[in-house]
Amino acid sequence: MTCSLARVFAILCLLADDVQRVRVMLCDLVMDAVDGPHLLPVLANALAVWPKALAMPADVSDSGAKSSLSLIIRAFQAVVAGIHDLYAEEHGKDNADELYSVMTEHCGWRQPSDAEFADRIIVEVSETLRGLEHDSASYPVVLCAHSVLAPYVAS
């Protein structure tokens, strides 16, 4: 049921050309479903409809906005790679790989085994966050990356 709802929501956002709503939904899902293997099919369904929502920008060197988007997508990759492994334990590696292929083939993500570790990314996110003004356009994006990672990183 959740997969269908995620797909329908992504379709409605696509029709309204509102990528930000899809990103917010995915952020909320990842933050609420800490270490929930059931999240992998939900993400795969939403991203199958609109992969642009979490597609890695081709060139991140030209603007702060693309750089902050890249940072949050790297945060998602780290978290979802771990969720992939949990899903594989419960449903088999082939099933997990098939779902994760949406992210690698359509969003340009790394394979789960090649994803960065969340504890390394959160250091970069924290440093970036400290260097931003609260009214900066990148601040909410980087803050979201921190919020996505925080539940998954042991303090």
PDB file of N, CA, C and O in Angstrom, residues 20-95:
ATOM      1  N   GLN A  20      10.343  19.456  -5.390  1.00  0.00           N
ATOM      2  CA  GLN A  20      10.653  19.696  -3.988  1.00  0.00           C
ATOM      3  C   GLN A  20       9.748  18.890  -3.061  1.00  0.00           C
ATOM      4  O   GLN A  20      10.178  18.398  -2.037  1.00  0.00           O
ATOM      5  N   ARG A  21       8.467  18.742  -3.418  1.00  0.00           N
ATOM      6  CA  ARG A  21       7.534  17.967  -2.584  1.00  0.00           C
ATOM      7  C   ARG A  21       7.943  16.506  -2.515  1.00  0.00           C
ATOM      8  O   ARG A  21       7.841  15.872  -1.470  1.00  0.00           O
ATOM      9  N   VAL A  22       8.396  15.956  -3.629  1.00  0.00           N
ATOM     10  CA  VAL A  22       8.853  14.566  -3.634  1.00  0.00           C
ATOM     11  C   VAL A  22      10.078  14.427  -2.741  1.00  0.00           C
ATOM     12  O   VAL A  22      10.185  13.485  -1.951  1.00  0.00           O
ATOM     13  N   ARG A  23      11.004  15.368  -2.843  1.00  0.00           N
ATOM     14  CA  ARG A  23      12.208  15.317  -2.009  1.00  0.00           C
ATOM     15  C   ARG A  23      11.865  15.399  -0.524  1.00  0.00           C
ATOM     16  O   ARG A  23      12.441  14.671   0.288  1.00  0.00           O
ATOM     17  N   VAL A  24      10.925  16.257  -0.188  1.00  0.00           N
ATOM     18  CA  VAL A  24      10.520  16.388   1.217  1.00  0.00           C
ATOM     19  C   VAL A  24       9.892  15.082   1.699  1.00  0.00           C
ATOM     20  O   VAL A  24      10.179  14.599   2.792  1.00  0.00           O
ATOM     21  N   MET A  25       9.019  14.486   0.877  1.00  0.00           N
ATOM     22  CA  MET A  25       8.405  13.213   1.260  1.00  0.00           C
ATOM     23  C   MET A  25       9.477  12.143   1.495  1.00  0.00           C
ATOM     24  O   MET A  25       9.440  11.422   2.492  1.00  0.00           O
ATOM     25  N   LEU A  26      10.442  12.059   0.584  1.00  0.00           N
ATOM     26  CA  LEU A  26      11.488  11.050   0.713  1.00  0.00           C
ATOM     27  C   LEU A  26      12.347  11.306   1.949  1.00  0.00           C
ATOM     28  O   LEU A  26      12.721  10.366   2.657  1.00  0.00           O
ATOM     29  N   CYS A  27      12.639  12.568   2.222  1.00  0.00           N
ATOM     30  CA  CYS A  27      13.383  12.924   3.440  1.00  0.00           C
ATOM     31  C   CYS A  27      12.613  12.472   4.676  1.00  0.00           C
ATOM     32  O   CYS A  27      13.175  11.846   5.578  1.00  0.00           O
ATOM     33  N   ASP A  28      11.338  12.793   4.718  1.00  0.00           N
ATOM     34  CA  ASP A  28      10.513  12.416   5.863  1.00  0.00           C
ATOM     35  C   ASP A  28      10.464  10.899   6.040  1.00  0.00           C
ATOM     36  O   ASP A  28      10.560  10.391   7.162  1.00  0.00           O
ATOM     37  N   LEU A  29      10.317  10.186   4.942  1.00  0.00           N
ATOM     38  CA  LEU A  29      10.271   8.725   5.023  1.00  0.00           C
ATOM     39  C   LEU A  29      11.570   8.145   5.570  1.00  0.00           C
ATOM     40  O   LEU A  29      11.553   7.262   6.425  1.00  0.00           O
ATOM     41  N   VAL A  30      12.688   8.659   5.086  1.00  0.00           N
ATOM     42  CA  VAL A  30      13.985   8.140   5.534  1.00  0.00           C
ATOM     43  C   VAL A  30      14.213   8.463   7.013  1.00  0.00           C
ATOM     44  O   VAL A  30      14.718   7.633   7.764  1.00  0.00           O
ATOM     45  N   MET A  31      13.802   9.645   7.437  1.00  0.00           N
ATOM     46  CA  MET A  31      13.991  10.017   8.842  1.00  0.00           C
ATOM     47  C   MET A  31      13.051   9.238   9.765  1.00  0.00           C
ATOM     48  O   MET A  31      13.409   8.922  10.892  1.00  0.00           O
ATOM     49  N   ASP A  32      11.851   8.916   9.292  1.00  0.00           N
ATOM     50  CA  ASP A  32      10.884   8.208  10.127  1.00  0.00           C
ATOM     51  C   ASP A  32      11.093   6.703  10.168  1.00  0.00           C
ATOM     52  O   ASP A  32      10.683   6.055  11.112  1.00  0.00           O
ATOM     53  N   ALA A  33      11.695   6.154   9.160  1.00  0.00           N
ATOM     54  CA  ALA A  33      11.842   4.703   9.066  1.00  0.00           C
ATOM     55  C   ALA A  33      13.285   4.283   9.319  1.00  0.00           C
ATOM     56  O   ALA A  33      13.877   3.553   8.531  1.00  0.00           O
ATOM     57  N   VAL A  34      13.851   4.726  10.409  1.00  0.00           N
ATOM     58  CA  VAL A  34      15.250   4.428  10.713  1.00  0.00           C
ATOM     59  C   VAL A  34      15.470   2.915  10.697  1.00  0.00           C
ATOM     60  O   VAL A  34      14.778   2.164  11.380  1.00  0.00           O
ATOM     61  N   ASP A  35      16.427   2.508   9.890  1.00  0.00           N
ATOM     62  CA  ASP A  35      16.787   1.100   9.735  1.00  0.00           C
ATOM     63  C   ASP A  35      15.604   0.220   9.366  1.00  0.00           C
ATOM     64  O   ASP A  35      15.546  -0.940   9.750  1.00  0.00           O
ATOM     65  N   GLY A  36      14.658   0.778   8.617  1.00  0.00           N
ATOM     66  CA  GLY A  36      13.505   0.002   8.167  1.00  0.00           C
ATOM     67  C   GLY A  36      13.720  -0.540   6.778  1.00  0.00           C
ATOM     68  O   GLY A  36      13.696   0.225   5.814  1.00  0.00           O
ATOM     69  N   PRO A  37      13.920  -1.853   6.648  1.00  0.00           N
ATOM     70  CA  PRO A  37      14.160  -2.412   5.316  1.00  0.00           C
ATOM     71  C   PRO A  37      12.972  -2.220   4.381  1.00  0.00           C
ATOM     72  O   PRO A  37      13.134  -2.182   3.165  1.00  0.00           O
ATOM     73  N   HIS A  38      11.772  -2.060   4.940  1.00  0.00           N
ATOM     74  CA  HIS A  38      10.575  -1.873   4.123  1.00  0.00           C
ATOM     75  C   HIS A  38      10.611  -0.566   3.321  1.00  0.00           C
ATOM     76  O   HIS A  38       9.814  -0.369   2.415  1.00  0.00           O
ATOM     77  N   LEU A  39      11.540   0.314   3.646  1.00  0.00           N
ATOM     78  CA  LEU A  39      11.643   1.597   2.955  1.00  0.00           C
ATOM     79  C   LEU A  39      12.206   1.455   1.536  1.00  0.00           C
ATOM     80  O   LEU A  39      11.883   2.257   0.661  1.00  0.00           O
ATOM     81  N   LEU A  40      12.994   0.435   1.283  1.00  0.00           N
ATOM     82  CA  LEU A  40      13.637   0.288  -0.027  1.00  0.00           C
ATOM     83  C   LEU A  40      12.619   0.208  -1.173  1.00  0.00           C
ATOM     84  O   LEU A  40      12.753   0.943  -2.157  1.00  0.00           O
ATOM     85  N   PRO A  41      11.577  -0.619  -1.088  1.00  0.00           N
ATOM     86  CA  PRO A  41      10.614  -0.632  -2.190  1.00  0.00           C
ATOM     87  C   PRO A  41       9.841   0.677  -2.331  1.00  0.00           C
ATOM     88  O   PRO A  41       9.472   1.065  -3.447  1.00  0.00           O
ATOM     89  N   VAL A  42       9.613   1.370  -1.235  1.00  0.00           N
ATOM     90  CA  VAL A  42       8.910   2.653  -1.295  1.00  0.00           C
ATOM     91  C   VAL A  42       9.750   3.668  -2.069  1.00  0.00           C
ATOM     92  O   VAL A  42       9.255   4.357  -2.971  1.00  0.00           O
ATOM     93  N   LEU A  43      11.033   3.755  -1.735  1.00  0.00           N
ATOM     94  CA  LEU A  43      11.937   4.669  -2.446  1.00  0.00           C
ATOM     95  C   LEU A  43      12.045   4.292  -3.920  1.00  0.00           C
ATOM     96  O   LEU A  43      12.012   5.159  -4.796  1.00  0.00           O
ATOM     97  N   ALA A  44      12.174   3.004  -4.187  1.00  0.00           N
ATOM     98  CA  ALA A  44      12.306   2.545  -5.568  1.00  0.00           C
ATOM     99  C   ALA A  44      11.064   2.914  -6.377  1.00  0.00           C
ATOM    100  O   ALA A  44      11.170   3.338  -7.532  1.00  0.00           O
ATOM    101  N   ASN A  45       9.887   2.784  -5.780  1.00  0.00           N
ATOM    102  CA  ASN A  45       8.648   3.131  -6.487  1.00  0.00           C
ATOM    103  C   ASN A  45       8.561   4.620  -6.775  1.00  0.00           C
ATOM    104  O   ASN A  45       8.203   5.025  -7.871  1.00  0.00           O
ATOM    105  N   ALA A  46       8.869   5.438  -5.799  1.00  0.00           N
ATOM    106  CA  ALA A  46       8.812   6.890  -6.002  1.00  0.00           C
ATOM    107  C   ALA A  46       9.846   7.332  -7.035  1.00  0.00           C
ATOM    108  O   ALA A  46       9.552   8.143  -7.918  1.00  0.00           O
ATOM    109  N   LEU A  47      11.053   6.796  -6.946  1.00  0.00           N
ATOM    110  CA  LEU A  47      12.118   7.203  -7.863  1.00  0.00           C
ATOM    111  C   LEU A  47      11.962   6.597  -9.257  1.00  0.00           C
ATOM    112  O   LEU A  47      12.501   7.132 -10.225  1.00  0.00           O
ATOM    113  N   ALA A  48      11.226   5.503  -9.369  1.00  0.00           N
ATOM    114  CA  ALA A  48      10.938   4.950 -10.695  1.00  0.00           C
ATOM    115  C   ALA A  48      10.051   5.916 -11.475  1.00  0.00           C
ATOM    116  O   ALA A  48      10.174   6.050 -12.692  1.00  0.00           O
ATOM    117  N   VAL A  49       9.181   6.617 -10.763  1.00  0.00           N
ATOM    118  CA  VAL A  49       8.298   7.600 -11.391  1.00  0.00           C
ATOM    119  C   VAL A  49       9.069   8.864 -11.744  1.00  0.00           C
ATOM    120  O   VAL A  49       8.944   9.400 -12.836  1.00  0.00           O
ATOM    121  N   TRP A  50       9.877   9.349 -10.796  1.00  0.00           N
ATOM    122  CA  TRP A  50      10.575  10.624 -11.004  1.00  0.00           C
ATOM    123  C   TRP A  50      11.996  10.535 -10.465  1.00  0.00           C
ATOM    124  O   TRP A  50      12.301  11.032  -9.394  1.00  0.00           O
ATOM    125  N   PRO A  51      12.893   9.914 -11.207  1.00  0.00           N
ATOM    126  CA  PRO A  51      14.265   9.747 -10.741  1.00  0.00           C
ATOM    127  C   PRO A  51      14.996  11.071 -10.517  1.00  0.00           C
ATOM    128  O   PRO A  51      15.904  11.154  -9.698  1.00  0.00           O
ATOM    129  N   LYS A  52      14.562  12.122 -11.221  1.00  0.00           N
ATOM    130  CA  LYS A  52      15.209  13.430 -11.074  1.00  0.00           C
ATOM    131  C   LYS A  52      15.171  13.922  -9.619  1.00  0.00           C
ATOM    132  O   LYS A  52      16.026  14.697  -9.204  1.00  0.00           O
ATOM    133  N   ALA A  53      14.199  13.442  -8.855  1.00  0.00           N
ATOM    134  CA  ALA A  53      14.047  13.903  -7.476  1.00  0.00           C
ATOM    135  C   ALA A  53      15.320  13.697  -6.664  1.00  0.00           C
ATOM    136  O   ALA A  53      15.683  14.545  -5.851  1.00  0.00           O
ATOM    137  N   LEU A  54      16.009  12.580  -6.894  1.00  0.00           N
ATOM    138  CA  LEU A  54      17.260  12.322  -6.169  1.00  0.00           C
ATOM    139  C   LEU A  54      18.379  11.888  -7.108  1.00  0.00           C
ATOM    140  O   LEU A  54      19.249  11.106  -6.736  1.00  0.00           O
ATOM    141  N   ALA A  55      18.368  12.428  -8.319  1.00  0.00           N
ATOM    142  CA  ALA A  55      19.439  12.129  -9.265  1.00  0.00           C
ATOM    143  C   ALA A  55      20.666  12.969  -8.936  1.00  0.00           C
ATOM    144  O   ALA A  55      20.559  14.152  -8.608  1.00  0.00           O
ATOM    145  N   MET A  56      21.814  12.336  -9.002  1.00  0.00           N
ATOM    146  CA  MET A  56      23.067  13.033  -8.742  1.00  0.00           C
ATOM    147  C   MET A  56      23.315  14.051  -9.854  1.00  0.00           C
ATOM    148  O   MET A  56      23.268  13.699 -11.032  1.00  0.00           O
ATOM    149  N   PRO A  57      23.529  15.329  -9.477  1.00  0.00           N
ATOM    150  CA  PRO A  57      23.819  16.343 -10.508  1.00  0.00           C
ATOM    151  C   PRO A  57      25.077  15.967 -11.288  1.00  0.00           C
ATOM    152  O   PRO A  57      26.041  15.465 -10.713  1.00  0.00           O
ATOM    153  N   ALA A  58      25.048  16.215 -12.589  1.00  0.00           N
ATOM    154  CA  ALA A  58      26.178  15.855 -13.449  1.00  0.00           C
ATOM    155  C   ALA A  58      27.434  16.648 -13.101  1.00  0.00           C
ATOM    156  O   ALA A  58      28.514  16.102 -13.025  1.00  0.00           O
ATOM    157  N   ASP A  59      27.265  17.948 -12.881  1.00  0.00           N
ATOM    158  CA  ASP A  59      28.415  18.801 -12.578  1.00  0.00           C
ATOM    159  C   ASP A  59      28.083  19.623 -11.343  1.00  0.00           C
ATOM    160  O   ASP A  59      27.204  20.465 -11.377  1.00  0.00           O
ATOM    161  N   VAL A  60      28.798  19.361 -10.260  1.00  0.00           N
ATOM    162  CA  VAL A  60      28.500  20.062  -9.010  1.00  0.00           C
ATOM    163  C   VAL A  60      29.459  21.216  -8.749  1.00  0.00           C
ATOM    164  O   VAL A  60      29.399  21.842  -7.709  1.00  0.00           O
ATOM    165  N   SER A  61      30.308  21.526  -9.702  1.00  0.00           N
ATOM    166  CA  SER A  61      31.328  22.548  -9.444  1.00  0.00           C
ATOM    167  C   SER A  61      30.851  23.972  -9.717  1.00  0.00           C
ATOM    168  O   SER A  61      31.502  24.920  -9.326  1.00  0.00           O
ATOM    169  N   ASP A  62      29.689  24.116 -10.378  1.00  0.00           N
ATOM    170  CA  ASP A  62      29.334  25.456 -10.826  1.00  0.00           C
ATOM    171  C   ASP A  62      28.444  26.252  -9.878  1.00  0.00           C
ATOM    172  O   ASP A  62      28.272  27.438 -10.072  1.00  0.00           O
ATOM    173  N   SER A  63      27.875  25.643  -8.846  1.00  0.00           N
ATOM    174  CA  SER A  63      27.048  26.442  -7.955  1.00  0.00           C
ATOM    175  C   SER A  63      26.905  25.801  -6.591  1.00  0.00           C
ATOM    176  O   SER A  63      26.992  24.588  -6.444  1.00  0.00           O
ATOM    177  N   GLY A  64      26.639  26.626  -5.597  1.00  0.00           N
ATOM    178  CA  GLY A  64      26.415  26.143  -4.245  1.00  0.00           C
ATOM    179  C   GLY A  64      25.159  25.304  -4.148  1.00  0.00           C
ATOM    180  O   GLY A  64      25.098  24.346  -3.391  1.00  0.00           O
ATOM    181  N   ALA A  65      24.133  25.648  -4.934  1.00  0.00           N
ATOM    182  CA  ALA A  65      22.883  24.896  -4.901  1.00  0.00           C
ATOM    183  C   ALA A  65      23.102  23.460  -5.370  1.00  0.00           C
ATOM    184  O   ALA A  65      22.623  22.519  -4.753  1.00  0.00           O
ATOM    185  N   LYS A  66      23.838  23.298  -6.470  1.00  0.00           N
ATOM    186  CA  LYS A  66      24.120  21.944  -6.942  1.00  0.00           C
ATOM    187  C   LYS A  66      25.004  21.198  -5.955  1.00  0.00           C
ATOM    188  O   LYS A  66      24.847  20.014  -5.749  1.00  0.00           O
ATOM    189  N   SER A  67      25.924  21.906  -5.328  1.00  0.00           N
ATOM    190  CA  SER A  67      26.799  21.280  -4.356  1.00  0.00           C
ATOM    191  C   SER A  67      26.003  20.791  -3.145  1.00  0.00           C
ATOM    192  O   SER A  67      26.234  19.692  -2.654  1.00  0.00           O
ATOM    193  N   SER A  68      25.056  21.602  -2.661  1.00  0.00           N
ATOM    194  CA  SER A  68      24.252  21.174  -1.517  1.00  0.00           C
ATOM    195  C   SER A  68      23.309  20.043  -1.915  1.00  0.00           C
ATOM    196  O   SER A  68      23.063  19.126  -1.132  1.00  0.00           O
ATOM    197  N   LEU A  69      22.798  20.062  -3.143  1.00  0.00           N
ATOM    198  CA  LEU A  69      21.971  18.961  -3.628  1.00  0.00           C
ATOM    199  C   LEU A  69      22.793  17.683  -3.693  1.00  0.00           C
ATOM    200  O   LEU A  69      22.342  16.613  -3.277  1.00  0.00           O
ATOM    201  N   SER A  70      24.012  17.784  -4.183  1.00  0.00           N
ATOM    202  CA  SER A  70      24.897  16.633  -4.233  1.00  0.00           C
ATOM    203  C   SER A  70      25.145  16.078  -2.832  1.00  0.00           C
ATOM    204  O   SER A  70      25.160  14.867  -2.619  1.00  0.00           O
ATOM    205  N   LEU A  71      25.299  16.961  -1.868  1.00  0.00           N
ATOM    206  CA  LEU A  71      25.552  16.544  -0.487  1.00  0.00           C
ATOM    207  C   LEU A  71      24.374  15.753   0.070  1.00  0.00           C
ATOM    208  O   LEU A  71      24.562  14.702   0.687  1.00  0.00           O
ATOM    209  N   ILE A  72      23.159  16.219  -0.153  1.00  0.00           N
ATOM    210  CA  ILE A  72      22.005  15.490   0.378  1.00  0.00           C
ATOM    211  C   ILE A  72      21.806  14.166  -0.353  1.00  0.00           C
ATOM    212  O   ILE A  72      21.430  13.162   0.246  1.00  0.00           O
ATOM    213  N   ILE A  73      22.104  14.133  -1.641  1.00  0.00           N
ATOM    214  CA  ILE A  73      21.962  12.872  -2.367  1.00  0.00           C
ATOM    215  C   ILE A  73      23.004  11.869  -1.895  1.00  0.00           C
ATOM    216  O   ILE A  73      22.713  10.681  -1.743  1.00  0.00           O
ATOM    217  N   ARG A  74      24.200  12.334  -1.611  1.00  0.00           N
ATOM    218  CA  ARG A  74      25.221  11.443  -1.032  1.00  0.00           C
ATOM    219  C   ARG A  74      24.773  10.929   0.332  1.00  0.00           C
ATOM    220  O   ARG A  74      25.014   9.771   0.676  1.00  0.00           O
ATOM    221  N   ALA A  75      24.095  11.778   1.107  1.00  0.00           N
ATOM    222  CA  ALA A  75      23.552  11.348   2.406  1.00  0.00           C
ATOM    223  C   ALA A  75      22.502  10.260   2.187  1.00  0.00           C
ATOM    224  O   ALA A  75      22.504   9.231   2.880  1.00  0.00           O
ATOM    225  N   PHE A  76      21.612  10.484   1.225  1.00  0.00           N
ATOM    226  CA  PHE A  76      20.610   9.468   0.912  1.00  0.00           C
ATOM    227  C   PHE A  76      21.275   8.164   0.495  1.00  0.00           C
ATOM    228  O   PHE A  76      20.876   7.081   0.934  1.00  0.00           O
ATOM    229  N   GLN A  77      22.286   8.252  -0.365  1.00  0.00           N
ATOM    230  CA  GLN A  77      22.981   7.043  -0.830  1.00  0.00           C
ATOM    231  C   GLN A  77      23.532   6.245   0.336  1.00  0.00           C
ATOM    232  O   GLN A  77      23.410   5.017   0.385  1.00  0.00           O
ATOM    233  N   ALA A  78      24.170   6.934   1.274  1.00  0.00           N
ATOM    234  CA  ALA A  78      24.764   6.254   2.425  1.00  0.00           C
ATOM    235  C   ALA A  78      23.700   5.533   3.247  1.00  0.00           C
ATOM    236  O   ALA A  78      23.872   4.371   3.630  1.00  0.00           O
ATOM    237  N   VAL A  79      22.613   6.210   3.498  1.00  0.00           N
ATOM    238  CA  VAL A  79      21.541   5.627   4.306  1.00  0.00           C
ATOM    239  C   VAL A  79      20.853   4.488   3.557  1.00  0.00           C
ATOM    240  O   VAL A  79      20.634   3.402   4.109  1.00  0.00           O
ATOM    241  N   VAL A  80      20.519   4.712   2.301  1.00  0.00           N
ATOM    242  CA  VAL A  80      19.783   3.710   1.533  1.00  0.00           C
ATOM    243  C   VAL A  80      20.658   2.489   1.235  1.00  0.00           C
ATOM    244  O   VAL A  80      20.143   1.370   1.146  1.00  0.00           O
ATOM    245  N   ALA A  81      21.963   2.655   1.143  1.00  0.00           N
ATOM    246  CA  ALA A  81      22.851   1.495   0.975  1.00  0.00           C
ATOM    247  C   ALA A  81      22.735   0.574   2.190  1.00  0.00           C
ATOM    248  O   ALA A  81      22.695  -0.655   2.041  1.00  0.00           O
ATOM    249  N   GLY A  82      22.651   1.157   3.365  1.00  0.00           N
ATOM    250  CA  GLY A  82      22.461   0.350   4.575  1.00  0.00           C
ATOM    251  C   GLY A  82      21.095  -0.309   4.597  1.00  0.00           C
ATOM    252  O   GLY A  82      20.950  -1.470   5.008  1.00  0.00           O
ATOM    253  N   ILE A  83      20.077   0.422   4.152  1.00  0.00           N
ATOM    254  CA  ILE A  83      18.728  -0.140   4.081  1.00  0.00           C
ATOM    255  C   ILE A  83      18.684  -1.287   3.068  1.00  0.00           C
ATOM    256  O   ILE A  83      18.017  -2.297   3.276  1.00  0.00           O
ATOM    257  N   HIS A  84      19.435  -1.133   1.981  1.00  0.00           N
ATOM    258  CA  HIS A  84      19.559  -2.207   0.983  1.00  0.00           C
ATOM    259  C   HIS A  84      20.056  -3.481   1.652  1.00  0.00           C
ATOM    260  O   HIS A  84      19.528  -4.573   1.420  1.00  0.00           O
ATOM    261  N   ASP A  85      21.080  -3.350   2.477  1.00  0.00           N
ATOM    262  CA  ASP A  85      21.651  -4.530   3.139  1.00  0.00           C
ATOM    263  C   ASP A  85      20.649  -5.170   4.090  1.00  0.00           C
ATOM    264  O   ASP A  85      20.560  -6.400   4.173  1.00  0.00           O
ATOM    265  N   LEU A  86      19.876  -4.354   4.810  1.00  0.00           N
ATOM    266  CA  LEU A  86      18.847  -4.892   5.702  1.00  0.00           C
ATOM    267  C   LEU A  86      17.753  -5.602   4.901  1.00  0.00           C
ATOM    268  O   LEU A  86      17.269  -6.663   5.292  1.00  0.00           O
ATOM    269  N   TYR A  87      17.374  -5.002   3.786  1.00  0.00           N
ATOM    270  CA  TYR A  87      16.349  -5.609   2.926  1.00  0.00           C
ATOM    271  C   TYR A  87      16.865  -6.939   2.367  1.00  0.00           C
ATOM    272  O   TYR A  87      16.118  -7.925   2.296  1.00  0.00           O
ATOM    273  N   ALA A  88      18.129  -6.970   1.982  1.00  0.00           N
ATOM    274  CA  ALA A  88      18.723  -8.200   1.439  1.00  0.00           C
ATOM    275  C   ALA A  88      18.707  -9.327   2.467  1.00  0.00           C
ATOM    276  O   ALA A  88      18.485 -10.489   2.113  1.00  0.00           O
ATOM    277  N   GLU A  89      18.922  -8.987   3.734  1.00  0.00           N
ATOM    278  CA  GLU A  89      18.891 -10.011   4.788  1.00  0.00           C
ATOM    279  C   GLU A  89      17.506 -10.637   4.916  1.00  0.00           C
ATOM    280  O   GLU A  89      17.380 -11.831   5.165  1.00  0.00           O
ATOM    281  N   GLU A  90      16.463  -9.834   4.738  1.00  0.00           N
ATOM    282  CA  GLU A  90      15.095 -10.323   4.904  1.00  0.00           C
ATOM    283  C   GLU A  90      14.491 -10.905   3.626  1.00  0.00           C
ATOM    284  O   GLU A  90      13.689 -11.826   3.691  1.00  0.00           O
ATOM    285  N   HIS A  91      14.851 -10.347   2.474  1.00  0.00           N
ATOM    286  CA  HIS A  91      14.179 -10.721   1.229  1.00  0.00           C
ATOM    287  C   HIS A  91      15.110 -11.263   0.153  1.00  0.00           C
ATOM    288  O   HIS A  91      14.651 -11.538  -0.951  1.00  0.00           O
ATOM    289  N   GLY A  92      16.372 -11.365   0.439  1.00  0.00           N
ATOM    290  CA  GLY A  92      17.339 -11.878  -0.519  1.00  0.00           C
ATOM    291  C   GLY A  92      18.057 -10.769  -1.276  1.00  0.00           C
ATOM    292  O   GLY A  92      17.469  -9.718  -1.569  1.00  0.00           O
ATOM    293  N   LYS A  93      19.315 -11.016  -1.592  1.00  0.00           N
ATOM    294  CA  LYS A  93      20.148 -10.019  -2.257  1.00  0.00           C
ATOM    295  C   LYS A  93      19.626  -9.667  -3.650  1.00  0.00           C
ATOM    296  O   LYS A  93      19.646  -8.502  -4.052  1.00  0.00           O
ATOM    297  N   ASP A  94      19.139 -10.661  -4.388  1.00  0.00           N
ATOM    298  CA  ASP A  94      18.637 -10.383  -5.739  1.00  0.00           C
ATOM    299  C   ASP A  94      17.463  -9.414  -5.708  1.00  0.00           C
ATOM    300  O   ASP A  94      17.389  -8.495  -6.534  1.00  0.00           O
ATOM    301  N   ASN A  95      16.548  -9.599  -4.773  1.00  0.00           N
ATOM    302  CA  ASN A  95      15.401  -8.692  -4.658  1.00  0.00           C
ATOM    303  C   ASN A  95      15.862  -7.285  -4.275  1.00  0.00           C
ATOM    304  O   ASN A  95      15.377  -6.296  -4.821  1.00  0.00           O
TER     305      ASN A  95
END
